[in-house]
CSV table of C-alpha atoms and ligand atoms in Angstrom, one decimal:
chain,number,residue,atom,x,y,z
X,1,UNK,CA,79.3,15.1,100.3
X,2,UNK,CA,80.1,15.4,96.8
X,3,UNK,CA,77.4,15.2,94.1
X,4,UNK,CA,77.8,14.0,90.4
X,5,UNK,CA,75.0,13.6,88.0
X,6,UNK,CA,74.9,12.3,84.5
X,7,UNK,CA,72.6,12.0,81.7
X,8,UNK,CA,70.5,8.7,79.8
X,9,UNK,CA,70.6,8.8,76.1
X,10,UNK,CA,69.1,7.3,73.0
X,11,UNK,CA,70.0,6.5,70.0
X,12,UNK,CA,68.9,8.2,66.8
X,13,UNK,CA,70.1,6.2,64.4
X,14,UNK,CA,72.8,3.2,63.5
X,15,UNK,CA,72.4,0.3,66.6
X,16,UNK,CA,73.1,-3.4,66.1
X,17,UNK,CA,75.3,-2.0,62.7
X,18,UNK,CA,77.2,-0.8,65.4
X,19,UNK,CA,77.9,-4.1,66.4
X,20,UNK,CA,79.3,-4.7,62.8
X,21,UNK,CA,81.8,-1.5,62.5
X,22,UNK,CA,79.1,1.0,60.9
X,23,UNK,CA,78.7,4.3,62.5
X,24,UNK,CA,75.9,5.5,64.8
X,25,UNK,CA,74.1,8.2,66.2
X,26,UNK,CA,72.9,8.7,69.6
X,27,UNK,CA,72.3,12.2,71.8
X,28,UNK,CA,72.0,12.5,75.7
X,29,UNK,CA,68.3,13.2,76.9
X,30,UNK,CA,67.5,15.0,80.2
X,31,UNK,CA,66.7,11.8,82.9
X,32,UNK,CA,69.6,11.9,84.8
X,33,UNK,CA,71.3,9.5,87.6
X,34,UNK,CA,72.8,11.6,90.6
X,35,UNK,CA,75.5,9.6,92.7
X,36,UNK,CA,76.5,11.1,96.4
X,37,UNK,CA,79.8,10.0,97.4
X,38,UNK,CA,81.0,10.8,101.4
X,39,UNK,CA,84.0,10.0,103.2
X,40,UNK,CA,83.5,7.3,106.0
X,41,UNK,CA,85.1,7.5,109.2
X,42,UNK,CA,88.6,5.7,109.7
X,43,UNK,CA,86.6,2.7,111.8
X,44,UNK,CA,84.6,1.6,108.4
X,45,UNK,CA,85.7,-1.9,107.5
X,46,UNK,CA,83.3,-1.3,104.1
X,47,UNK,CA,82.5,0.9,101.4
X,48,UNK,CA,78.2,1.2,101.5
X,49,UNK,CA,75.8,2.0,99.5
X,50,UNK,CA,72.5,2.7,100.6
X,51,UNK,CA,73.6,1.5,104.5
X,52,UNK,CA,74.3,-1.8,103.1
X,53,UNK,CA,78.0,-3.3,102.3
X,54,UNK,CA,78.9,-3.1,98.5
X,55,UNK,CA,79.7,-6.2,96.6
X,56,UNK,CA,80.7,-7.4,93.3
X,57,UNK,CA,77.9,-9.5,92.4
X,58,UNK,CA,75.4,-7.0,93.7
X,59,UNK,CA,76.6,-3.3,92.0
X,60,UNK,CA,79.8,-4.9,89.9
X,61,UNK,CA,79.9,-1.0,88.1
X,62,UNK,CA,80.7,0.6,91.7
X,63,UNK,CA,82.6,-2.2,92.9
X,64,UNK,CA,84.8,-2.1,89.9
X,65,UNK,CA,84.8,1.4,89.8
X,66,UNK,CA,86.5,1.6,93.5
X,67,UNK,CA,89.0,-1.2,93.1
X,68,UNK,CA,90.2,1.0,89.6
X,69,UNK,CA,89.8,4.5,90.7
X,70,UNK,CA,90.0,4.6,94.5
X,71,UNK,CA,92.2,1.5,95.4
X,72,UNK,CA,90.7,-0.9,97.3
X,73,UNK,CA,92.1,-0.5,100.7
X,74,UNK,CA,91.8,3.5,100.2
X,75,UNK,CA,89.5,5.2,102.9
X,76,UNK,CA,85.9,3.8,102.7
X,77,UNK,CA,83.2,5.5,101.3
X,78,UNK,CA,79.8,5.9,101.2
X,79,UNK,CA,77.3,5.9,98.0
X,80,UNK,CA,73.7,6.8,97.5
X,81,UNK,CA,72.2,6.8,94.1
X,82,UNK,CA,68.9,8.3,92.7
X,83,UNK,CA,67.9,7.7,89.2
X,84,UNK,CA,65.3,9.6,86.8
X,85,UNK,CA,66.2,7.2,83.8
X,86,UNK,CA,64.8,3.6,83.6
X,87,UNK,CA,66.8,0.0,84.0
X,88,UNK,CA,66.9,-2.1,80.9
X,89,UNK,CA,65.5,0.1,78.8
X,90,UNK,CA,67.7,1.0,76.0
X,91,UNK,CA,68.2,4.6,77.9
X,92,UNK,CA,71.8,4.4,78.9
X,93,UNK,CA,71.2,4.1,82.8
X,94,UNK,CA,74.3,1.8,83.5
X,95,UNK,CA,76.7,3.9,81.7
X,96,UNK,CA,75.1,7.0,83.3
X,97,UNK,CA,76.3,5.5,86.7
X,98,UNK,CA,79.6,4.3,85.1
X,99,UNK,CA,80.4,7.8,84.0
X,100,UNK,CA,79.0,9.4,87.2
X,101,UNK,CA,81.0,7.3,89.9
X,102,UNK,CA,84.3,7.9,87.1
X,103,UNK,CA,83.8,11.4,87.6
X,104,UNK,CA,83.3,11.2,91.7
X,105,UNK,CA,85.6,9.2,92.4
X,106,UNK,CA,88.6,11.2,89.9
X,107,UNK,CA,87.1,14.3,91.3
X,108,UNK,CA,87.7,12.7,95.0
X,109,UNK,CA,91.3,11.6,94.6
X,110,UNK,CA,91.8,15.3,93.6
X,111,UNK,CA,93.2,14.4,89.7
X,112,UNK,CA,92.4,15.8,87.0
X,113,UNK,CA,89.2,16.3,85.5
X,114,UNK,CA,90.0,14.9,81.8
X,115,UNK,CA,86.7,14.0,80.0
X,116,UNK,CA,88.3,11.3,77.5
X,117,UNK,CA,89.6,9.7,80.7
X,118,UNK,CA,86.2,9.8,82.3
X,119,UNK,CA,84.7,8.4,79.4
X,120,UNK,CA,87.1,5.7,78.8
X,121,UNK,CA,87.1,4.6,82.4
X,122,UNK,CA,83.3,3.8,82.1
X,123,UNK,CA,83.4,2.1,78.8
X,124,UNK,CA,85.9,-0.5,80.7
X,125,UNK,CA,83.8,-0.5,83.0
X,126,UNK,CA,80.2,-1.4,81.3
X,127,UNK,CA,82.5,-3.9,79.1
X,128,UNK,CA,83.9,-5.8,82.2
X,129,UNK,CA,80.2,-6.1,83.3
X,130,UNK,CA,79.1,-7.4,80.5
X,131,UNK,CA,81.7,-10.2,79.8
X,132,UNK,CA,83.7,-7.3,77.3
X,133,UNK,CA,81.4,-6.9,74.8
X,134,UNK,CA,80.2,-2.7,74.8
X,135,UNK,CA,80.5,-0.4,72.1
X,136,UNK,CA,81.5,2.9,73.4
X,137,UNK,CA,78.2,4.6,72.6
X,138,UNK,CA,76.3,5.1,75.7
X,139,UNK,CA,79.6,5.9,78.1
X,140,UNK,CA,80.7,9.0,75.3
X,141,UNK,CA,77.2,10.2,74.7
X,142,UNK,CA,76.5,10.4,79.2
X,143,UNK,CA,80.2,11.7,79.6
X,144,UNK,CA,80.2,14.2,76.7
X,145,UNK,CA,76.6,15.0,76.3
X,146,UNK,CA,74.8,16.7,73.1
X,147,UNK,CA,75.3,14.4,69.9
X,148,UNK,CA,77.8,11.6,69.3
X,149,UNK,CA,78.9,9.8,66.5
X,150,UNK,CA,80.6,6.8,66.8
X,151,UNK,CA,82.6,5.6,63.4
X,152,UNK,CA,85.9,3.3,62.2
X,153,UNK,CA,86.9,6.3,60.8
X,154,UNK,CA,87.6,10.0,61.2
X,155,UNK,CA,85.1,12.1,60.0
X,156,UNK,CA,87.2,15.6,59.6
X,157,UNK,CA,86.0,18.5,62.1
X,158,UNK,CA,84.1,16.8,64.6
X,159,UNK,CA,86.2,13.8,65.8
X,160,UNK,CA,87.0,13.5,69.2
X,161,UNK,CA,89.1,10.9,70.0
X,162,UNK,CA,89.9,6.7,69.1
X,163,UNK,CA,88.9,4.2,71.6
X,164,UNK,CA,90.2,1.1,71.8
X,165,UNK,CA,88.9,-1.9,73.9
X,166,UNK,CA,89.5,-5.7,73.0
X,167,UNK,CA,91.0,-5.4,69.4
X,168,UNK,CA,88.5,-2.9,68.6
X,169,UNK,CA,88.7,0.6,67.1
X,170,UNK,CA,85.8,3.6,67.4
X,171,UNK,CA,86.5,7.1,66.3
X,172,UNK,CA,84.2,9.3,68.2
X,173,UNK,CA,82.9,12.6,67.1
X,174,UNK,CA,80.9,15.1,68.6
X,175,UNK,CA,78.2,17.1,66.5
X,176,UNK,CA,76.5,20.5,67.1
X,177,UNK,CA,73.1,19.8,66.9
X,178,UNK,CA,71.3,22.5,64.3
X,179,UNK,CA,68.5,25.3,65.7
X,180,UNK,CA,65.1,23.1,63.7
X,181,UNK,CA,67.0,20.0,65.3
X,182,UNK,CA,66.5,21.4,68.9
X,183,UNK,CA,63.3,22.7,68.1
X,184,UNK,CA,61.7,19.2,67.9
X,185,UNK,CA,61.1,16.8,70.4
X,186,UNK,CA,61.8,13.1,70.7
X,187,UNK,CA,59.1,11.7,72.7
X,188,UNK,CA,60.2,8.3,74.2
X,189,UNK,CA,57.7,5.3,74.4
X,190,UNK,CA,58.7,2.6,77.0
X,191,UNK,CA,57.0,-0.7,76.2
X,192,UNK,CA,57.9,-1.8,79.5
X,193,UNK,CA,59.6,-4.7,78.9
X,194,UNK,CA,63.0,-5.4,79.7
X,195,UNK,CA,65.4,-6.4,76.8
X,196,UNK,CA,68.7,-8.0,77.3
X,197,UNK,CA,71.2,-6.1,75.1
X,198,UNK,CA,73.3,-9.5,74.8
X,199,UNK,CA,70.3,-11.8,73.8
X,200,UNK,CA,69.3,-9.5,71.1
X,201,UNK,CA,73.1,-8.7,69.8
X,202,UNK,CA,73.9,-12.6,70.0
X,203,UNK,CA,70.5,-13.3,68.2
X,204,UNK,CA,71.5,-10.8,65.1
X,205,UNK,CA,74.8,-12.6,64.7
X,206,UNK,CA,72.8,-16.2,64.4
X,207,UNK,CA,70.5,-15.1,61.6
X,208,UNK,CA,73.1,-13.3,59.9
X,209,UNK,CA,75.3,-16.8,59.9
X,210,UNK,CA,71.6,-18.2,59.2
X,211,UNK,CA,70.6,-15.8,56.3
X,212,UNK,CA,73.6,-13.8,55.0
X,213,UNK,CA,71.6,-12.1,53.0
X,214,UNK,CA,70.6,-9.9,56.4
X,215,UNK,CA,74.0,-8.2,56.2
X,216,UNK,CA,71.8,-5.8,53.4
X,217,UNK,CA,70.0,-4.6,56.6
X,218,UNK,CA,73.1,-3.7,58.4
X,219,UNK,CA,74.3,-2.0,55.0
X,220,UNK,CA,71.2,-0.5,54.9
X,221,UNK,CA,71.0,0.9,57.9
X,222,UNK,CA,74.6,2.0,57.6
X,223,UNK,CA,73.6,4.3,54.4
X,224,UNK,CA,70.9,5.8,56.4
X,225,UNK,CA,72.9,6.7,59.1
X,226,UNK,CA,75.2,8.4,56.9
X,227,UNK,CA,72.5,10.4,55.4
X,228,UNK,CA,70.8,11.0,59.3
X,229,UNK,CA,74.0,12.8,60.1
X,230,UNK,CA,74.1,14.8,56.9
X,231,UNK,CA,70.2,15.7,57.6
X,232,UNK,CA,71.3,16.7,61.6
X,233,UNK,CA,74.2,18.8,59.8
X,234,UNK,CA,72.2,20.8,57.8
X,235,UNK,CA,69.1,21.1,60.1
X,236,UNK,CA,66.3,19.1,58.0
X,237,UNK,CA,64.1,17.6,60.4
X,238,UNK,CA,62.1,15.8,57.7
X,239,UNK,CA,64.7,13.9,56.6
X,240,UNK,CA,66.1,13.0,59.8
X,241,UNK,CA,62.5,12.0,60.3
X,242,UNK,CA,62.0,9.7,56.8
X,243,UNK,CA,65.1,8.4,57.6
X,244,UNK,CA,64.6,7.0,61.2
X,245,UNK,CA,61.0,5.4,59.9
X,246,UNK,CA,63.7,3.9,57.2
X,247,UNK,CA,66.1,2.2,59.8
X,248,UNK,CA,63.1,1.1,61.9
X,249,UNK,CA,62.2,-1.1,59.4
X,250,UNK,CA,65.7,-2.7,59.0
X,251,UNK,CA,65.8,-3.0,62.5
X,252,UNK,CA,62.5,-5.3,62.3
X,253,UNK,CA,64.3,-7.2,59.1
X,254,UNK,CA,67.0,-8.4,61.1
X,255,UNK,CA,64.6,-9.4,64.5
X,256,UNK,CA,65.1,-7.2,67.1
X,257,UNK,CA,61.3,-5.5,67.2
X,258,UNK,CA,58.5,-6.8,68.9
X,259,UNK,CA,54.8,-6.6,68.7
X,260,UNK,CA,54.6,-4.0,71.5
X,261,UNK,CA,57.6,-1.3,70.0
X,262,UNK,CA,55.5,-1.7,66.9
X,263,UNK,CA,52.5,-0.9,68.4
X,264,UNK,CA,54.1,2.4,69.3
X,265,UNK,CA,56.0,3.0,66.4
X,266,UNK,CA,53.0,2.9,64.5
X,267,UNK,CA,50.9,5.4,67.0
X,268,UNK,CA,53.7,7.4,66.9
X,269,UNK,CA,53.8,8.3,63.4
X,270,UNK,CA,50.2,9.3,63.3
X,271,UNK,CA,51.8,12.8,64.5
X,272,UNK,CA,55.5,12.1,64.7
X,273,UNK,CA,58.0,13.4,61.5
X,274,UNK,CA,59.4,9.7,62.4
X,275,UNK,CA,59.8,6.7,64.6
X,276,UNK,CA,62.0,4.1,65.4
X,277,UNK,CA,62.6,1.6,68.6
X,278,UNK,CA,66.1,3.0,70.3
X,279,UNK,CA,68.5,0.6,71.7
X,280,UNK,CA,68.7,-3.1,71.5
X,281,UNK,CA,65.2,-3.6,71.0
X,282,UNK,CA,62.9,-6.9,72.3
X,283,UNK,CA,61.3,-4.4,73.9
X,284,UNK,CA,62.4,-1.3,75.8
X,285,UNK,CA,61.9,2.4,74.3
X,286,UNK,CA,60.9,3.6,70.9
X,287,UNK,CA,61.4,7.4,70.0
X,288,UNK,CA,59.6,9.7,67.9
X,289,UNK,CA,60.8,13.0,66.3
X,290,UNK,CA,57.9,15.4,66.7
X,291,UNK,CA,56.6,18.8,66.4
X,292,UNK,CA,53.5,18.0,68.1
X,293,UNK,CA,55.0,16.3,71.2
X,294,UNK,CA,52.1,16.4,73.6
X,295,UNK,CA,49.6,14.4,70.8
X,296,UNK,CA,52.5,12.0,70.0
X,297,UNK,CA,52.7,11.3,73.8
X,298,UNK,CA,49.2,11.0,73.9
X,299,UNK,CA,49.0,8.5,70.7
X,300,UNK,CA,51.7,6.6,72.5
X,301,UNK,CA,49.8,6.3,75.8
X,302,UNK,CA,47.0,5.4,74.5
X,303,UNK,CA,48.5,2.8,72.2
X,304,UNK,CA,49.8,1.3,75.8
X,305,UNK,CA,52.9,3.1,76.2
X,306,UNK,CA,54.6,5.1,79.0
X,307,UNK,CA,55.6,8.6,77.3
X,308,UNK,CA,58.5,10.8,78.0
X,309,UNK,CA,58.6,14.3,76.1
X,310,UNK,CA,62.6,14.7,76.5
X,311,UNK,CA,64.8,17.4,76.0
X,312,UNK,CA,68.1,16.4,74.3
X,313,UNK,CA,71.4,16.9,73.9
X,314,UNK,CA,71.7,17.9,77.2
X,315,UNK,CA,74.9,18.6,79.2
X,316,UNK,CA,76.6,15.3,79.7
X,317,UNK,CA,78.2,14.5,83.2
X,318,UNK,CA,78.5,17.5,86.1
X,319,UNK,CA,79.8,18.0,89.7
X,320,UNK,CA,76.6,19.5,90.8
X,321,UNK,CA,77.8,19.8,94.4
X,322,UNK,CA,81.2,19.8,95.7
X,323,UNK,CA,81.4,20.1,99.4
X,324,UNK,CA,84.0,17.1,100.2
X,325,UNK,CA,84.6,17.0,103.7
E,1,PMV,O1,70.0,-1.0,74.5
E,1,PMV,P1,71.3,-0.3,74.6
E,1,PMV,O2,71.2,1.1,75.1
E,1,PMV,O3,72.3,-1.1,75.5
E,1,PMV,O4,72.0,-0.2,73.2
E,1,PMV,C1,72.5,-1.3,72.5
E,1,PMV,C2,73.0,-0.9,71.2
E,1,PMV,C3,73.6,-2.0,70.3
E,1,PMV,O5,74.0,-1.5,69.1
E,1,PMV,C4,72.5,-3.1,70.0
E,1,PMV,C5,74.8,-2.7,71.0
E,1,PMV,C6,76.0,-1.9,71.1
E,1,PMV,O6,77.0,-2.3,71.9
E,1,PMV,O7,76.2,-0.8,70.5
């Protein structure tokens, strides 16, 4: 049995401007998805997950995943998955099982262990899933873990590598998070509603062609960012803090809050040093940077929230057992 995990993330700063070639901000958080991978006996006509046979339409990332990785007419194997990080919540948990099968199966065909690869093997992979459109955000931040900064261009010391998918170019950089940084918390507020990431990044495009005049928000939001990674560099929590309220409200400019994130964001703030919804929004998770973690969970819960004090920047994907029989 061989056992991979990897981590969710969030994003601090810099989504949907994403979308539009600004830079953004997300670290890895510590809900993690563990994958099991066995070798089945010679006689198995099926690779299975969960007892069950695995098919495209079903778990397209695994599927995928084996026809790439494994080959398809390879030994079959066997798959169980647990999960600590929530579906369709703006939390990273597809590219979390992306980047953990990536990392099984690599580890299983006895190649290599080369993180970029990893990494870039699961960005194809969330991409092909979702009809090609994925920035490589979620796949870099579970693969690499701590703090990633996605930009179109190099940013001296802390660049990584370039990824290119479909015509498209990100330079991604990896950032040592400062001591005050990791000694606040992000407390995560899940509305409990599930957002579809395509919806609400086809829904920006249509008021932007609607109302040009939104592209000021993605600027916007793009100069924040900027000055989020310059507050993260030198350790200033307050700023990081202003600034994420500052985004939040761009993020509402250009449509892709809702009443219930809000709601949160709002609560959130009574104790938080800031708070903004993370991800695509419609619903999903807020976060909040705090110093009082437990009362900002609390305002959250009782503002009708599900709270998560996380730790972040965590370790990104790991072989946490490696008995393959
Ligand atoms: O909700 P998530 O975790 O899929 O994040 C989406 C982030 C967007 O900027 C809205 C889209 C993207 O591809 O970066």
């Amino acid at each position: 049995m061989l056992k991979v995990s990897a981590p969710g993330k969030c994003i601090l700063l810099g989504e949907h401007a994403v979308v539009y070639g600004h830079p953004a901000l997300a670290v890895s958080i510590d809900m993690r998805l563990e994958i099991n991978i066995k070798k089945l006996s010679s006689k198995s006509e099926y690779h299975m997950i969960e007892g069950k046979e695995i098919k495209r339409n079903h778990h397209p990332h695994i599927f995928d995943a084996i026809n790439e990785i494994w080959g398809a007419d390879s030994q079959k194997l066997a798959f169980e998955i647990s999960s600590e990080i929530p579906t369709s919540a703006g939390l990273g948990s597809s590219a979390a099982l992306s980047v953990a099968i990536s990392m099984g199966l690599v580890t299983l065909k006895n190649e290599k262990i080369d993180l970029e690869k990893i990494s870039s093997i699961a960005h194809k992979l969330e991409a092909d899933s979702q009809g090609g459109l994925a920035s490589p955000m979620d796949s870099s931040t579970s693969t690499h873990g701590g703090c990633i900064l996605l930009a179109n261009e190099k940013l001296g010391k802390n660049w990584l590598y370039s990824r290119t998918l479909n015509n498209k170019k990100w330079e991604i950089h990896s950032f040592e998070l400062h001591q005050n940084i990791k000694d606040v918390a992000i407390v995560i507020g899940n509305t409990g509603i599930h957002g579809s990431t395509g919806d609400l990044v086809k829904g920006v495009k249509k008021r932007l062609e609607e109302n040009p005049k939104l592209i000021q928000d993605i600027e916007a939001i793009n100069a924040l960012t900027a000055l989020g990674v310059n507050a993260i560099e030198q350790g200033d929590v307050e700023t990081l803090g202003a600034v994420m309220n500052l985004n939040h409200t761009h993020l509402q400019n250009i449509g892709v809050s809702c009443k219930e994130l809000d709601d949160l964001v709002s609560a959130a703030r009574e104790t938080a040093l800031g708070a903004k919804l993370t991800g695509a929004g419609g619903g999903g998770c807020m976060i909040a940077l705090s110093k009082n973690p437990k009362q900002t969970a609390r305002d959250i819960e009782l503002a009708g929230g599900r709270s998560y004090i996380c730790k972040f920047g965590v370790e990104g994907v790991k072989i946490e057992d490696s008995m393959i029989d």
